[in-house]
Structure formats: C-alpha cells, structure tokens
XYZ file of C-alpha atoms in Angstrom:
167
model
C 122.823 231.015 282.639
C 123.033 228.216 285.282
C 126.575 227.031 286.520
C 125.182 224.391 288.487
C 126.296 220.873 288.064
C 123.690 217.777 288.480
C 125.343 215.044 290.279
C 124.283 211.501 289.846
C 123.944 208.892 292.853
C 125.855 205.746 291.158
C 124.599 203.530 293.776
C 120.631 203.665 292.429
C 119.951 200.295 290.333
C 117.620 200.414 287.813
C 115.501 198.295 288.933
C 114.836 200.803 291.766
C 114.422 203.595 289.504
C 112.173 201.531 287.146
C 110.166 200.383 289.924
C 109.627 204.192 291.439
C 109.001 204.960 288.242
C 106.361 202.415 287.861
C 104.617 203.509 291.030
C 104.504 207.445 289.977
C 102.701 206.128 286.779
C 100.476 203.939 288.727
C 99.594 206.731 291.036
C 98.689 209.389 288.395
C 97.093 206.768 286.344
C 94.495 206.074 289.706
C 94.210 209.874 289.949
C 92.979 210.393 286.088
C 91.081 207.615 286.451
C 89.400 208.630 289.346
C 88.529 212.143 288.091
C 86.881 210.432 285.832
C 85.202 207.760 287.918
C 83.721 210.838 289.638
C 82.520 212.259 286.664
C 80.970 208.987 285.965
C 79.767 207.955 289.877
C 76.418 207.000 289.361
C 76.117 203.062 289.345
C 79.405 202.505 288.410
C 80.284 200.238 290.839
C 82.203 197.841 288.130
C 85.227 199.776 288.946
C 84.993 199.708 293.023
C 88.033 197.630 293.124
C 91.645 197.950 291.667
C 94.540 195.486 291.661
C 97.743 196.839 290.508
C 101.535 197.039 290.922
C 102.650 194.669 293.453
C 99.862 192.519 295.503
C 98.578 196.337 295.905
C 94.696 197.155 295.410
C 91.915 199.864 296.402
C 88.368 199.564 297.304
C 86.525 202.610 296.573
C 83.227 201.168 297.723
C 84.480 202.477 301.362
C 84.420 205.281 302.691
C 87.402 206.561 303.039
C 88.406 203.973 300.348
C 90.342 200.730 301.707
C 93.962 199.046 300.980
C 94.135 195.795 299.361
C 96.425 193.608 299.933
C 95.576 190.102 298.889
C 95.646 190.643 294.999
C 98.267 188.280 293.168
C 99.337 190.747 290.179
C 102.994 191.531 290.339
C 103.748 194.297 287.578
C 105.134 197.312 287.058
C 102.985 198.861 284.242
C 99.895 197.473 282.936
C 96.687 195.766 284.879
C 92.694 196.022 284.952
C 89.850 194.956 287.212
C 86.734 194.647 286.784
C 83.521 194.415 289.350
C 80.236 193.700 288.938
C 76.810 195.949 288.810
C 76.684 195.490 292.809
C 80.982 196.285 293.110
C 81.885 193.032 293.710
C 85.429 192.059 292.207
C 84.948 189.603 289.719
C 88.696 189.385 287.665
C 91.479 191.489 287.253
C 94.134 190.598 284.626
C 98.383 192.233 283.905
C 97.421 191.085 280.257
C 99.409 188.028 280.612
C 97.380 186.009 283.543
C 93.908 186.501 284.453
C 92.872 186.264 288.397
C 89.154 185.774 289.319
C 87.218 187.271 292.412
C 89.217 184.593 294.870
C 92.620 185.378 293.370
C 93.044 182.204 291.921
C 94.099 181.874 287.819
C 90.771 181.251 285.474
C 90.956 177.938 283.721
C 92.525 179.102 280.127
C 93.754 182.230 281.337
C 97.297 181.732 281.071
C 100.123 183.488 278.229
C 97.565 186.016 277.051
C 98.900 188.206 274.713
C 99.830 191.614 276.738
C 102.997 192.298 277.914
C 104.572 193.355 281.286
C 106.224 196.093 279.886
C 103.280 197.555 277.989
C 102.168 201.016 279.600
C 98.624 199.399 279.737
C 98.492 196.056 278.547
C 94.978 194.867 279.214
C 91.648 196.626 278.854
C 88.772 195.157 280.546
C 85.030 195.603 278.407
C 81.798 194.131 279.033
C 80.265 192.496 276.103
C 76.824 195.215 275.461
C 73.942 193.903 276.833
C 75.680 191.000 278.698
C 76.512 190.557 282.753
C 78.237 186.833 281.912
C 80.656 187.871 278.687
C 83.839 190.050 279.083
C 86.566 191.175 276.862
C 89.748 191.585 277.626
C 91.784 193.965 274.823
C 95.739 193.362 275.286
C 98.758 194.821 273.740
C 102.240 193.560 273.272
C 105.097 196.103 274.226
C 107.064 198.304 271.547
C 109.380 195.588 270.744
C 107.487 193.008 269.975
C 105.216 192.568 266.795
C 101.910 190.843 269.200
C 99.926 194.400 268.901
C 96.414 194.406 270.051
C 94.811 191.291 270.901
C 91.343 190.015 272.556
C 90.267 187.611 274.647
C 86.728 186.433 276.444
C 85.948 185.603 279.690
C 82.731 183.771 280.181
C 82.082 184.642 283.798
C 79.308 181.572 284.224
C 81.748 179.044 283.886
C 83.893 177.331 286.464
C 80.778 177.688 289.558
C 80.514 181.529 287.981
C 84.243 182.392 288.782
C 84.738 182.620 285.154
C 87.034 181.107 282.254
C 89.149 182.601 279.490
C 87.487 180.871 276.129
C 89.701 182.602 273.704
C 92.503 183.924 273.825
C-alpha cells in the first residue's frame, strides 16, 4: 500500500502540457516510423524529409541525419511529407494547408479537410504507377462529423511545384 501523495504544479498551462505532449507523440511517432523506414531502406528515398510540429523537420538523406528548420507547418499533431524517387522534398501538408518543395502554399491547397487536432490528419499516397499524381487522405478530429477525406495534387502543375485539384 502506497501512502504517498502526488502533488500537482498549478502553475503548468495547458497549453504547455498539450504542447509537450504533442512533441512526445511526435518523437515516438519518428521512431516507429523509422523502424520501419529501415525495414523498408532500399530506394525509399520519398520519405528522406519530414516537416512536423513547429517549423521543425529532418533530413535522413544525411548522414548523421540533418535539422530542418525552414518548414512552415505549425501543429501539434498531425502532418506528412512526401519526396521524390531521388529524396527531394516535393510537399508536405497538416491536412489543412498544403506546402510545396519551396515552402510556399500550392494553388488550391487551402481548408482541406483534416484537422489540427486529429492524431494524424493527412496521409500522403502516390497514385500507382504515377510520379506527377498524389493523394492526400485527411481526417477530421473526434468532434467533428468531416471523417476521411481525399484530395489530389498534380505535381506538374504550377512550373512542377504542384497544385491541389480536388479537394
């Protein structure tokens, strides 16, 4: 039997314990996924880079990999990237906005339907058979009635920086 009594500091916002919160899940979430990813090594340089949590990123085609700090997502859950066959970023998306490779918005690629506060709120898959057409899979949080949603990037328009064209 424990006699021990937990004390809380009232002084911690929530914000700050969302935020650490958000971080831990971001960090085990890169450590699963790179298990994976080295599972998977061969050729799969479409996930060299990562943008997540706050203007954060990692590029794992150096060795030892690199920080990034140039990305423009700002969230606490959700996010994807995706590279091409030679690892070179071409979008990464929060499920809401949609960044191409020089961290500028895509034409179109505004309100899509994920949600901050989804756990992951955008899934990034290549059309089969296709280096130009991209989906993007998004989910609305538990409170909200959006559920999964898709949207295509067509990565030959706008001089090859891509475009949302449904959404």
């Amino acid at each position: 039997k424990c006699n021990k009594k937990v004390t809380f500091n009232k002084n911690i916002k929530l914000d700050e314990v969302r935020q650490a919160l958000s971080l831990f899940f971001a960090f085990v979430n890169v450590l699963i996924c790179t298990f994976f990813a080295a599972n998977h090594a061969y050729a799969q340089n479409e996930v060299n880079q990562w943008y997540f949590g706050f203007h954060a990123g990692i590029n794992f085609a150096t060795s030892p990999p690199t920080t990034l700090t140039n990305g423009q997502i700002s969230t606490n859950e959700g996010c994807a990237a995706i590279s091409n066959d030679n690892g070179q970023l071409l979008f990464y998306t929060d499920g809401i906005k949609v960044w191409n490779n020089e961290h500028q918005v895509m034409p179109n690629a505004t309100d899509l339907a994920g949600n901050y506060s989804a756990t992951q709120s955008a899934i990034i898959v290549p059309q089969p058979q296709s280096n130009e057409i991209y989906y993007i899979f998004t989910v609305d949080d538990i409170a909200h009635d959006g559920g999964l949603q898709y949207s295509i990037v067509d990565m030959t328009l706008d001089n090859d920086k891509g475009n949302v064209l449904i959404k």
